Coordinates of C-alpha atoms in Angstrom, one line a residue:
Chain C
M1 CA 31.4 -9.6 11.5
V2 CA 29.1 -8.0 9.0
D3 CA 26.3 -10.2 8.0
F4 CA 24.0 -10.2 4.9
I5 CA 21.3 -8.0 6.5
Q6 CA 24.0 -5.4 7.4
I7 CA 25.2 -5.3 3.8
V8 CA 21.6 -4.7 2.7
F9 CA 21.3 -2.0 5.4
I10 CA 24.4 -0.2 4.0
L11 CA 23.2 -0.6 0.4
V12 CA 19.8 0.9 1.4
S13 CA 21.6 3.7 3.2
L14 CA 23.6 4.5 0.0
F15 CA 20.3 4.5 -1.9
V16 CA 18.8 7.0 0.6
L17 CA 21.8 9.3 0.2
F18 CA 21.5 9.0 -3.6
A19 CA 17.8 9.8 -3.5
M20 CA 18.5 12.8 -1.2
Y21 CA 21.1 14.1 -3.6
M22 CA 18.7 13.7 -6.5
T23 CA 16.0 15.6 -4.5
W24 CA 18.2 18.6 -4.2
T25 CA 19.7 18.6 -7.7
V26 CA 16.9 17.7 -10.1
P27 CA 15.6 20.8 -11.9
K28 CA 11.8 20.4 -11.5
T29 CA 9.7 20.5 -8.4
M30 CA 7.7 17.4 -9.3
Q31 CA 11.0 15.5 -9.9
A32 CA 12.2 16.6 -6.5
A33 CA 8.9 15.5 -5.0
Y34 CA 9.2 11.9 -6.3
W35 CA 12.8 11.6 -5.3
L36 CA 11.8 12.8 -1.9
I37 CA 9.2 10.0 -1.8
M38 CA 12.0 7.5 -2.7
F39 CA 14.1 9.0 0.0
L40 CA 11.4 8.6 2.7
V41 CA 10.6 5.1 1.6
G42 CA 14.3 4.2 1.9
I43 CA 14.4 5.6 5.4
A44 CA 11.4 3.4 6.2
V45 CA 13.2 0.3 4.9
L46 CA 16.1 1.1 7.2
F47 CA 13.7 1.1 10.1
L48 CA 12.3 -2.3 9.0
L49 CA 15.8 -3.7 8.7
A50 CA 16.5 -2.5 12.3
N51 CA 13.5 -4.5 13.4
S52 CA 11.4 -1.5 14.2
E53 CA 8.2 -2.5 12.4
I54 CA 5.9 0.1 14.0
I55 CA 8.2 3.0 13.1
F56 CA 8.5 1.6 9.6
A57 CA 4.7 1.5 9.3
F58 CA 4.3 5.1 10.6
Q59 CA 7.2 6.4 8.5
I60 CA 5.6 5.0 5.3
S61 CA 2.0 5.9 6.1
I62 CA 2.6 9.5 7.3
Y63 CA 5.7 10.6 5.3
G64 CA 5.8 8.2 2.3
G65 CA 2.0 8.5 1.8
G66 CA 0.2 11.4 3.5
I67 CA 2.8 14.2 3.4
S68 CA 3.9 13.2 -0.1
V69 CA 0.4 13.5 -1.4
L70 CA 0.1 17.0 0.2
L71 CA 3.4 18.0 -1.4
L72 CA 2.3 16.8 -4.8
F73 CA -1.0 18.5 -4.6
A74 CA 0.7 21.8 -3.5
A75 CA 3.2 21.6 -6.3
L76 CA 0.6 20.8 -9.0
L77 CA -2.2 23.1 -7.8
A78 CA 0.2 26.0 -7.4
Q79 CA 1.4 25.3 -11.0
H80 CA 5.0 24.9 -9.9
D81 CA 5.4 21.5 -11.5
D82 CA 7.7 23.0 -14.2
Y83 CA 9.5 25.4 -11.9
T84 CA 13.2 25.1 -12.4
F85 CA 15.6 25.9 -9.6
V86 CA 18.8 26.2 -11.5
G87 CA 19.6 29.5 -13.2
D88 CA 20.3 29.7 -16.9
S89 CA 23.8 31.4 -16.6
L90 CA 26.8 29.5 -15.4
S91 CA 27.2 31.8 -12.4
G92 CA 23.5 31.3 -11.6
K93 CA 24.0 27.5 -11.7
I94 CA 27.0 27.7 -9.4
I95 CA 25.2 30.0 -6.9
A96 CA 22.2 27.6 -6.9
I97 CA 24.2 24.4 -6.5
I98 CA 26.8 25.3 -3.9
P99 CA 24.3 25.8 -1.0
Q100 CA 22.6 22.6 -2.0
L101 CA 25.8 20.6 -1.9
I102 CA 26.8 22.1 1.5
A103 CA 23.4 21.2 3.0
Y104 CA 23.6 17.8 1.4
A105 CA 27.0 17.1 2.9
L106 CA 25.8 18.1 6.3
V107 CA 22.7 15.9 6.2
A108 CA 24.6 13.0 4.7
F109 CA 27.2 13.2 7.4
N110 CA 24.5 13.0 10.1
L111 CA 22.6 10.2 8.4
I112 CA 25.7 8.1 7.9
L113 CA 26.7 8.7 11.5
L114 CA 23.5 7.1 12.8
P115 CA 23.7 3.7 11.2
V116 CA 27.5 3.6 11.7
L117 CA 27.1 4.3 15.4
A118 CA 24.5 1.6 15.6
L119 CA 26.5 -1.0 13.8
T120 CA 29.9 -0.4 15.3
S121 CA 29.2 0.6 18.9
D122 CA 30.2 -1.9 21.6
E123 CA 27.1 -1.0 23.6
Y124 CA 24.9 -2.4 20.9
A125 CA 27.1 -5.3 19.9
G126 CA 24.9 -8.4 20.0
N127 CA 21.8 -6.5 20.8
I128 CA 20.8 -5.1 17.5
T129 CA 19.5 -7.9 15.4
T130 CA 18.1 -7.2 12.1
S131 CA 15.3 -9.1 10.4
V132 CA 13.1 -8.6 7.4
L133 CA 10.6 -11.2 8.4
G134 CA 9.2 -9.4 11.5
D135 CA 8.9 -11.5 14.6
S136 CA 11.4 -14.3 14.0
G137 CA 12.2 -15.0 17.7
L138 CA 15.2 -12.6 17.8
T139 CA 15.6 -10.5 20.8
V140 CA 16.3 -6.8 20.6
D141 CA 17.0 -5.2 24.0
Q142 CA 18.4 -1.8 23.3
A143 CA 17.3 -1.2 19.7
F144 CA 14.2 0.5 18.4
K145 CA 11.8 -2.4 19.2
N146 CA 9.1 -0.1 20.6
T147 CA 8.3 3.6 20.7
A148 CA 9.5 3.9 24.3
D149 CA 13.0 2.5 23.5
F150 CA 13.1 4.6 20.4
S151 CA 12.3 7.8 22.1
A152 CA 14.8 7.0 24.9
Q153 CA 17.5 6.5 22.3
L154 CA 16.4 9.5 20.3
W155 CA 16.7 11.9 23.3
S156 CA 20.0 10.5 24.7
T157 CA 22.5 9.1 22.2
Y158 CA 21.2 10.9 19.2
A159 CA 20.1 14.1 20.9
P160 CA 22.7 16.4 19.2
I161 CA 21.1 15.5 15.8
I162 CA 17.6 16.5 16.8
P163 CA 18.1 20.4 16.8
F164 CA 19.9 20.1 13.4
L165 CA 16.9 18.1 11.9
A166 CA 14.5 20.6 13.5
M167 CA 16.3 23.5 11.8
L168 CA 16.3 21.6 8.5
L169 CA 12.5 21.0 8.8
L170 CA 11.9 24.6 9.6
T171 CA 13.9 25.7 6.5
A172 CA 12.0 23.2 4.4
L173 CA 8.7 24.6 5.7
L174 CA 9.7 28.2 5.0
G175 CA 11.0 27.1 1.6
S176 CA 7.7 25.4 0.7
V177 CA 5.7 28.4 1.8
K178 CA 7.9 30.6 -0.5
L179 CA 7.3 28.1 -3.3
V180 CA 3.5 28.0 -3.0
I181 CA 3.1 31.8 -2.8
R182 CA 2.8 32.9 -6.4
E183 CA 2.3 36.3 -7.8
W184 CA -0.3 35.8 -10.5
E185 CA 0.4 37.6 -13.8
L186 CA -2.9 38.7 -15.2
E187 CA -1.6 38.2 -18.8
E188 CA -1.1 34.5 -18.4
L189 CA -4.7 33.8 -17.2
S190 CA -7.6 33.0 -19.4
D191 CA -10.3 35.6 -20.0
L192 CA -12.7 34.0 -17.6
M193 CA -10.0 33.6 -14.9
R194 CA -8.8 37.2 -15.3
D195 CA -12.3 38.5 -14.8
R196 CA -12.7 36.4 -11.8
Y197 CA -9.4 37.6 -10.4
K198 CA -10.6 41.1 -10.8
G199 CA -13.8 40.3 -9.0
T200 CA -16.2 40.7 -11.9
D201 CA -17.2 37.1 -12.3
R202 CA -20.9 37.9 -11.8
E203 CA -21.0 39.8 -15.0
V204 CA -19.1 37.1 -16.9
I205 CA -21.5 34.4 -15.7
A206 CA -24.6 36.6 -16.4
Chain J
M1 CA 16.6 -37.9 13.9
A2 CA 13.7 -36.1 15.5
E3 CA 10.3 -37.6 15.0
E4 CA 8.2 -36.0 12.3
S5 CA 5.6 -33.7 13.9
T6 CA 2.0 -34.8 13.4
D7 CA 1.1 -31.1 12.9
Q8 CA 3.4 -30.9 9.9
L9 CA 1.7 -30.1 6.6
P10 CA 1.9 -32.5 3.7
L11 CA 3.6 -29.6 1.7
E12 CA 6.1 -29.0 4.5
S13 CA 7.0 -32.7 4.9
F14 CA 7.3 -33.0 1.1
V15 CA 9.7 -30.1 0.8
K16 CA 11.7 -31.4 3.7
S17 CA 12.0 -34.9 2.1
L18 CA 13.1 -33.2 -1.1
F19 CA 15.8 -31.0 0.4
D20 CA 16.9 -32.9 3.5
P21 CA 19.5 -35.1 1.5
L22 CA 21.0 -31.9 0.1
F23 CA 21.5 -30.3 3.5
A24 CA 22.7 -33.3 5.5
G25 CA 19.3 -34.1 6.9
H26 CA 18.3 -30.6 8.1
T27 CA 16.7 -28.2 5.7
P28 CA 17.5 -24.6 6.7
G29 CA 14.8 -22.1 7.3
W30 CA 15.6 -19.9 4.3
V31 CA 15.0 -22.8 1.9
M32 CA 11.6 -23.3 3.4
V33 CA 10.9 -19.5 3.1
L34 CA 12.1 -19.6 -0.5
V35 CA 10.0 -22.6 -1.4
G36 CA 7.0 -21.1 0.4
T37 CA 7.4 -17.8 -1.4
V38 CA 7.6 -19.5 -4.8
V39 CA 4.6 -21.8 -4.1
F40 CA 2.3 -19.0 -2.6
G41 CA 3.5 -16.4 -5.2
T42 CA 2.8 -18.8 -8.1
Y43 CA -0.7 -19.6 -6.6
I44 CA -1.5 -15.9 -6.2
L45 CA -0.3 -15.0 -9.7
I46 CA -2.2 -17.9 -11.3
N47 CA -5.3 -16.6 -9.5
Q48 CA -4.6 -13.2 -11.1
L49 CA -5.0 -14.8 -14.4
I50 CA -8.2 -16.6 -13.5
A51 CA -10.0 -13.9 -11.5
P52 CA -10.4 -11.5 -14.5
W53 CA -11.8 -14.4 -16.6
V54 CA -14.3 -15.3 -13.8
E55 CA -15.3 -11.6 -13.6
R56 CA -15.7 -11.3 -17.4
K57 CA -17.8 -14.5 -17.6
I58 CA -20.1 -13.3 -14.7
M59 CA -20.5 -9.9 -16.2
A60 CA -21.2 -11.4 -19.6
R61 CA -23.9 -13.7 -18.3
M62 CA -25.5 -10.8 -16.4
Q63 CA -25.6 -8.8 -19.6
G64 CA -26.9 -11.6 -21.8
R65 CA -23.6 -12.4 -23.5
R66 CA -21.3 -15.3 -23.5
G67 CA -18.0 -13.6 -22.6
P68 CA -14.6 -15.0 -23.7
V69 CA -15.0 -18.3 -25.6
Y70 CA -12.4 -18.7 -28.3
V71 CA -9.0 -19.2 -26.5
G72 CA -8.9 -22.5 -24.6
K73 CA -11.8 -24.4 -23.1
W74 CA -14.6 -21.9 -22.2
G75 CA -12.2 -19.1 -23.1
V76 CA -10.2 -19.7 -19.9
L77 CA -6.9 -18.9 -21.6
Q78 CA -8.1 -15.5 -22.8
I79 CA -6.3 -13.6 -20.1
P80 CA -2.9 -15.3 -20.5
A81 CA -3.3 -14.7 -24.3
D82 CA -4.0 -11.0 -23.6
L83 CA -1.0 -10.8 -21.3
L84 CA 1.2 -12.4 -24.0
K85 CA 0.0 -9.9 -26.6
L86 CA 0.7 -7.0 -24.3
A87 CA 4.1 -8.3 -23.3
L88 CA 5.1 -8.6 -27.0
K89 CA 3.9 -5.1 -28.0
E90 CA 6.4 -2.3 -28.7
D91 CA 7.5 -0.5 -25.6
T92 CA 6.5 3.2 -26.2
R93 CA 6.6 6.3 -24.1
P94 CA 4.9 9.6 -25.0
A95 CA 7.1 12.5 -26.2
G96 CA 7.9 14.8 -23.4
A97 CA 7.2 12.3 -20.7
D98 CA 9.3 12.3 -17.6
K99 CA 11.3 9.1 -17.9
V100 CA 12.0 8.4 -14.2
G101 CA 8.5 9.4 -13.1
F102 CA 6.9 7.3 -15.8
F103 CA 8.8 4.3 -14.7
L104 CA 8.5 5.0 -10.9
A105 CA 4.7 5.0 -11.1
I106 CA 4.6 1.5 -12.4
F107 CA 7.4 0.3 -10.2
L108 CA 5.9 1.7 -7.0
T109 CA 2.3 0.5 -7.7
S110 CA 3.3 -3.0 -8.7
V111 CA 6.0 -3.6 -6.1
T112 CA 3.8 -2.3 -3.2
S113 CA 0.9 -4.5 -4.4
I114 CA 3.0 -7.6 -4.3
L115 CA 4.6 -6.7 -1.0
A116 CA 1.1 -6.4 0.6
F117 CA 0.7 -10.1 0.3
A118 CA 3.6 -10.8 2.7
P119 CA 1.6 -10.9 6.0
L120 CA -1.6 -12.5 4.7
P121 CA -2.0 -16.0 6.2
W122 CA -3.6 -18.9 4.2
G123 CA -4.0 -21.1 7.2
T124 CA -2.3 -21.9 10.5
E125 CA 1.3 -23.1 10.8
G126 CA 3.2 -23.5 7.6
M127 CA 0.7 -21.5 5.5
I128 CA 1.9 -18.1 6.7
P129 CA 4.3 -16.3 4.4
G130 CA 5.5 -13.9 7.1
N131 CA 4.1 -13.5 10.7
F132 CA 4.2 -9.8 11.0
S133 CA 3.2 -8.5 14.5
I134 CA 1.8 -5.4 12.8
G135 CA 0.3 -7.1 9.7
I136 CA -2.6 -4.8 9.3
L137 CA -0.6 -1.6 9.8
Y138 CA 2.0 -3.0 7.4
I139 CA -0.7 -3.4 4.6
F140 CA -2.1 0.1 5.2
A141 CA 1.4 1.5 5.2
V142 CA 2.3 -0.2 1.9
F143 CA -1.0 0.9 0.4
S144 CA -0.4 4.5 1.3
I145 CA 2.3 4.7 -1.3
F146 CA -0.3 4.2 -4.0
P147 CA -1.9 7.7 -4.2
P148 CA 1.5 9.6 -4.7
A149 CA 2.6 7.0 -7.2
M150 CA -0.6 7.5 -9.3
M151 CA -0.2 11.3 -9.1
V152 CA 3.5 11.1 -10.2
G153 CA 2.4 8.7 -13.1
G154 CA -0.3 11.1 -14.2
W155 CA 2.1 14.1 -14.2
A156 CA 5.0 12.2 -15.8
S157 CA 2.8 11.0 -18.7
N158 CA 2.7 14.6 -20.1
S159 CA -1.0 14.3 -20.9
K160 CA -4.0 16.3 -19.5
Y161 CA -6.2 13.2 -19.2
S162 CA -3.5 11.4 -17.1
L163 CA -2.9 14.5 -14.9
V164 CA -6.6 15.0 -14.1
G165 CA -7.0 11.2 -13.6
G166 CA -4.0 11.3 -11.2
F167 CA -5.6 14.1 -9.2
R168 CA -8.9 12.2 -9.0
S169 CA -7.2 9.0 -8.1
A170 CA -5.2 10.5 -5.2
G171 CA -8.3 12.5 -3.9
Q172 CA -10.4 9.3 -4.0
L173 CA -7.9 7.1 -2.3
V174 CA -7.3 9.6 0.5
A175 CA -11.0 10.1 1.0
Y176 CA -11.7 6.4 1.5
E177 CA -8.5 5.4 3.4
I178 CA -9.6 7.2 6.5
P179 CA -13.1 5.5 7.0
M180 CA -11.4 2.3 6.0
F181 CA -8.8 2.6 8.7
L182 CA -11.4 3.8 11.3
S183 CA -13.5 0.7 10.6
V184 CA -10.4 -1.5 11.4
I185 CA -9.5 0.2 14.7
G186 CA -12.5 -1.3 16.5
I187 CA -11.5 -4.8 15.4
I188 CA -7.9 -4.2 16.5
A189 CA -9.0 -3.0 19.9
I190 CA -11.3 -5.9 20.5
T191 CA -9.0 -8.6 19.3
G192 CA -6.0 -6.9 20.9
S193 CA -3.8 -7.6 18.0
F194 CA -2.4 -6.0 14.9
S195 CA -1.5 -9.4 13.4
L196 CA -3.9 -10.8 10.9
I197 CA -3.3 -14.3 12.4
G198 CA -4.2 -13.0 15.9
I199 CA -7.4 -11.4 14.5
T200 CA -8.4 -14.6 12.7
E201 CA -7.7 -16.8 15.6
H202 CA -9.8 -14.5 17.8
Q203 CA -12.7 -15.1 15.4
A204 CA -12.2 -18.8 15.5
V205 CA -13.0 -18.7 19.2
H206 CA -15.7 -16.0 19.2
G207 CA -17.3 -16.2 15.8
W208 CA -17.0 -14.0 12.7
N209 CA -16.8 -10.3 13.6
I210 CA -19.5 -9.3 11.1
L211 CA -22.1 -11.5 12.9
R212 CA -21.2 -10.9 16.5
T213 CA -24.1 -9.5 18.5
Q214 CA -22.1 -8.5 21.7
H215 CA -21.2 -5.3 19.9
W216 CA -24.8 -4.4 18.8
L217 CA -23.9 -5.6 15.4
M218 CA -21.6 -2.7 14.9
G219 CA -19.3 -5.2 13.1
L220 CA -21.9 -5.3 10.4
V221 CA -21.9 -1.4 10.1
L222 CA -18.1 -1.2 10.1
G223 CA -17.9 -4.2 7.8
F224 CA -20.2 -2.5 5.3
I225 CA -18.2 0.7 5.4
F226 CA -14.9 -1.3 5.0
F227 CA -16.3 -3.2 2.1
V228 CA -17.6 -0.2 0.2
S229 CA -14.4 1.8 0.9
S230 CA -12.3 -1.2 -0.3
V231 CA -14.2 -1.2 -3.6
A232 CA -13.6 2.5 -3.8
E233 CA -9.9 2.0 -3.1
T234 CA -9.7 -0.4 -6.1
E235 CA -11.1 2.3 -8.3
R236 CA -13.7 0.0 -9.9
V237 CA -17.3 0.6 -10.9
P238 CA -19.2 2.4 -9.4
F239 CA -16.1 4.2 -8.2
D240 CA -14.0 4.3 -11.3
I241 CA -14.1 8.1 -11.6
P242 CA -10.3 8.4 -12.1
E243 CA -10.5 6.5 -15.3
A244 CA -14.0 7.4 -16.4
E245 CA -13.5 6.4 -20.0
A246 CA -16.1 8.8 -21.5
E247 CA -14.2 11.8 -20.0
L248 CA -10.6 10.8 -19.4
V249 CA -9.9 7.9 -21.8
M250 CA -8.2 5.7 -19.1
G251 CA -7.3 8.3 -16.5
P252 CA -3.8 8.0 -15.1
R253 CA -3.2 4.8 -17.1
T254 CA -4.0 6.5 -20.5
E255 CA -0.4 6.8 -21.8
F256 CA 0.8 3.4 -20.6
S257 CA 0.9 0.6 -23.2
G258 CA 2.4 -2.9 -23.7
W259 CA 4.0 -4.5 -20.6
R260 CA 3.4 -1.3 -18.6
Y261 CA -0.3 -1.5 -19.2
A262 CA -0.3 -5.2 -18.4
L263 CA 1.4 -4.5 -15.0
L264 CA -1.1 -1.8 -14.2
M265 CA -4.0 -4.1 -15.0
M266 CA -2.4 -6.8 -12.8
V267 CA -2.1 -4.2 -10.0
E268 CA -5.9 -3.6 -10.3
Y269 CA -6.7 -7.2 -9.8
L270 CA -4.0 -7.6 -7.1
H271 CA -5.7 -4.8 -5.2
L272 CA -9.1 -6.5 -5.6
T273 CA -7.6 -9.7 -4.2
I274 CA -5.8 -8.0 -1.3
N275 CA -8.9 -5.9 -0.3
S276 CA -11.1 -9.0 -0.5
M277 CA -8.6 -10.9 1.7
L278 CA -8.4 -8.0 4.2
F279 CA -12.2 -7.9 4.4
I280 CA -12.3 -11.7 4.9
Y281 CA -9.6 -11.6 7.7
L282 CA -11.2 -8.7 9.5
F283 CA -14.9 -9.5 9.3
F284 CA -15.5 -12.9 7.6
G285 CA -13.4 -15.1 9.9
G286 CA -10.3 -15.4 7.7
Y287 CA -9.5 -19.0 7.0
N288 CA -12.1 -20.3 9.5
P289 CA -14.9 -22.2 7.6
I290 CA -17.4 -22.1 10.6
P291 CA -19.1 -18.7 11.2
W292 CA -19.6 -19.2 15.0
G293 CA -17.1 -19.7 17.7
I294 CA -15.9 -23.3 18.3
S295 CA -14.3 -24.7 21.4
Q296 CA -11.3 -27.0 21.4
G297 CA -13.3 -30.1 22.3
S298 CA -16.0 -29.8 19.7
A299 CA -16.4 -32.1 16.8
L300 CA -15.9 -29.3 14.3
Y301 CA -12.6 -28.2 15.8
A302 CA -10.4 -30.8 14.0
F303 CA -12.2 -30.0 10.7
A304 CA -11.8 -26.2 11.1
N305 CA -8.1 -26.6 11.9
N306 CA -7.2 -28.8 9.0
P307 CA -4.7 -26.8 7.0
W308 CA -6.1 -27.9 3.6
V309 CA -9.7 -27.0 4.7
Q310 CA -8.4 -23.6 5.8
F311 CA -6.6 -23.1 2.5
I312 CA -9.6 -24.1 0.4
T313 CA -11.9 -21.9 2.6
M314 CA -9.7 -18.9 1.9
S315 CA -9.7 -19.5 -1.8
V316 CA -13.5 -20.0 -2.0
K317 CA -14.1 -16.8 0.0
I318 CA -11.8 -14.8 -2.3
Y319 CA -13.7 -16.0 -5.3
L320 CA -16.9 -15.2 -3.6
F321 CA -15.8 -11.6 -3.3
V322 CA -14.4 -11.5 -6.9
A323 CA -18.0 -12.6 -7.9
I324 CA -19.5 -9.8 -5.8
A325 CA -17.2 -7.3 -7.4
A326 CA -18.2 -8.5 -10.8
W327 CA -21.8 -8.2 -9.8
L328 CA -21.4 -4.6 -8.6
R329 CA -19.5 -3.7 -11.7
S330 CA -22.3 -4.9 -14.0
A331 CA -25.2 -3.8 -11.9
L332 CA -24.3 -0.2 -10.8
A333 CA -23.7 3.0 -12.7
R334 CA -20.7 5.3 -12.1
L335 CA -21.0 8.0 -9.4
R336 CA -20.1 11.6 -10.0
I337 CA -16.9 12.9 -8.4
D338 CA -18.8 15.1 -6.0
Q339 CA -21.1 12.3 -5.0
L340 CA -18.1 10.0 -4.4
L341 CA -16.2 12.6 -2.3
N342 CA -19.4 13.4 -0.4
L343 CA -20.0 9.8 0.4
G344 CA -16.5 9.4 1.7
W345 CA -16.1 12.6 3.7
K346 CA -19.6 13.5 4.8
Y347 CA -21.2 10.1 5.4
F348 CA -18.7 7.2 5.8
L349 CA -16.2 9.2 8.0
P350 CA -18.8 10.3 10.7
V351 CA -20.7 7.0 10.6
S352 CA -17.5 4.9 10.9
L353 CA -16.4 7.1 13.8
G354 CA -19.8 6.8 15.5
A355 CA -20.0 3.0 15.0
L356 CA -16.4 2.7 16.3
I357 CA -17.3 4.6 19.5
V358 CA -20.4 2.5 20.1
M359 CA -18.5 -0.7 19.4
L360 CA -15.7 0.2 21.8
S361 CA -18.1 1.3 24.6
V362 CA -20.2 -1.9 24.5
A363 CA -17.3 -4.4 23.9
P364 CA -17.3 -6.9 26.8
E365 CA -13.6 -7.7 26.0
L366 CA -12.5 -4.1 26.8
R367 CA -14.7 -3.9 29.9
Q368 CA -13.0 -7.0 31.3
Q369 CA -9.6 -5.3 30.7
L370 CA -10.7 -2.2 32.5
V371 CA -12.0 -4.2 35.5

């Protein structure tokens, strides 16, 4: 029997998938960054609904807040806020979109697998209780109530997903390094900045 | 039918008497939660209309003016009139603005500000919107969404003023969040609880944290750092660098008008209220009216545990801090951006860390646990 909280859980999961799709398909870096924030906040709400308040708090503080600010600073300071991913020609667009859709399908499959496993498995039937009001007297024996239980689940039931996520994070890291590295074109700098770039700023200041 | 508990609040019994006939004598919990949310939400929002008026009156008196006088008795309806005017204005968005980002900035800042009220207790049983076991972590988590939201709002406005303001806002918030959190960790360790109710109840027994001498008055040092950091977090004078009007018009808020501007201004006062409440719970005894610890048998115990006394104590303390914020706003000049960041990173961060270490090393509560 699916109760009200489980319906909310599924709706939030769908929102997470939508935000993830938007993150990959919007043309500008800054747009991708704010959709990523929505995606991370959505994941945090899933943790809250699964009665894992501590993981919710850390997910929001570290990923929704801290990492997002770093991403936004990097995108804006590297002047990549108007960078467009999708090419102008039709073939360029197709080439750009196909790998994104494949990666999206892979991650979506894994993300859907996790809540579906949790909600349908006999092992957890009657154990996972969801609550949006925190400590409401409900007992959660096998779910993500504390970090010890969470890590135990993470490295047993969901262990196959971890290497996949690690690869994804590594790819994201390399991608972000590539994004931030920028070959400055001297023509697009102001006179002052061009002189500084050439190392003759002392003369300019004097 | 079960006997009515003597601990039951007048409000609780009134709601029960109202809804019991509809639910065959037993009002379900969700109705109580719904009614409680509406009652507390209305009280908080009404206070958001009064607090700016109080602030404007205090600032006016300090500057030899009269403040708002025309709308309502003593000008008390000035803020609702302003709100009505803003809500009825044409909804405009700058050309070239990013539609989703422009909306998301307002949505995220206003929703997170309202959500932050969920674990804040107004008294003991029956006056608690949600008893979160991680109340303090929850509030810090919800607040951490604020800096990226302001940056996205600044970028999405397609204005240089907004963009620079968004940068400054995020930099300032990040710089003061860390000393603010460090000053809280000591309190969490000593009380042994993340829950704001647990922290407040601990102070009911041992006295207000800011005055406790067992920790070499480190509560006073950490309290001062927390208070100044919380003023900086609200981006008000003397820390209103993101919106320094002589340089940046209105900072990240420059391009927002009408209902959007009204919501952003409401968020500013919600932040002021939440930060004042946090300071009260952590250092000023929460809803306890008595500054020193009281035992269960003492004459003051019944008085201090009366729910209405607790509720009024909380309201009075909040307005005390609104008055202090107004005082600071009219008495101090704005810092420069480098002074502000130096204060946060070079002074508050090491001092809060040092005070935290001293507090933890002399705390008798922790020594007992180790033994």
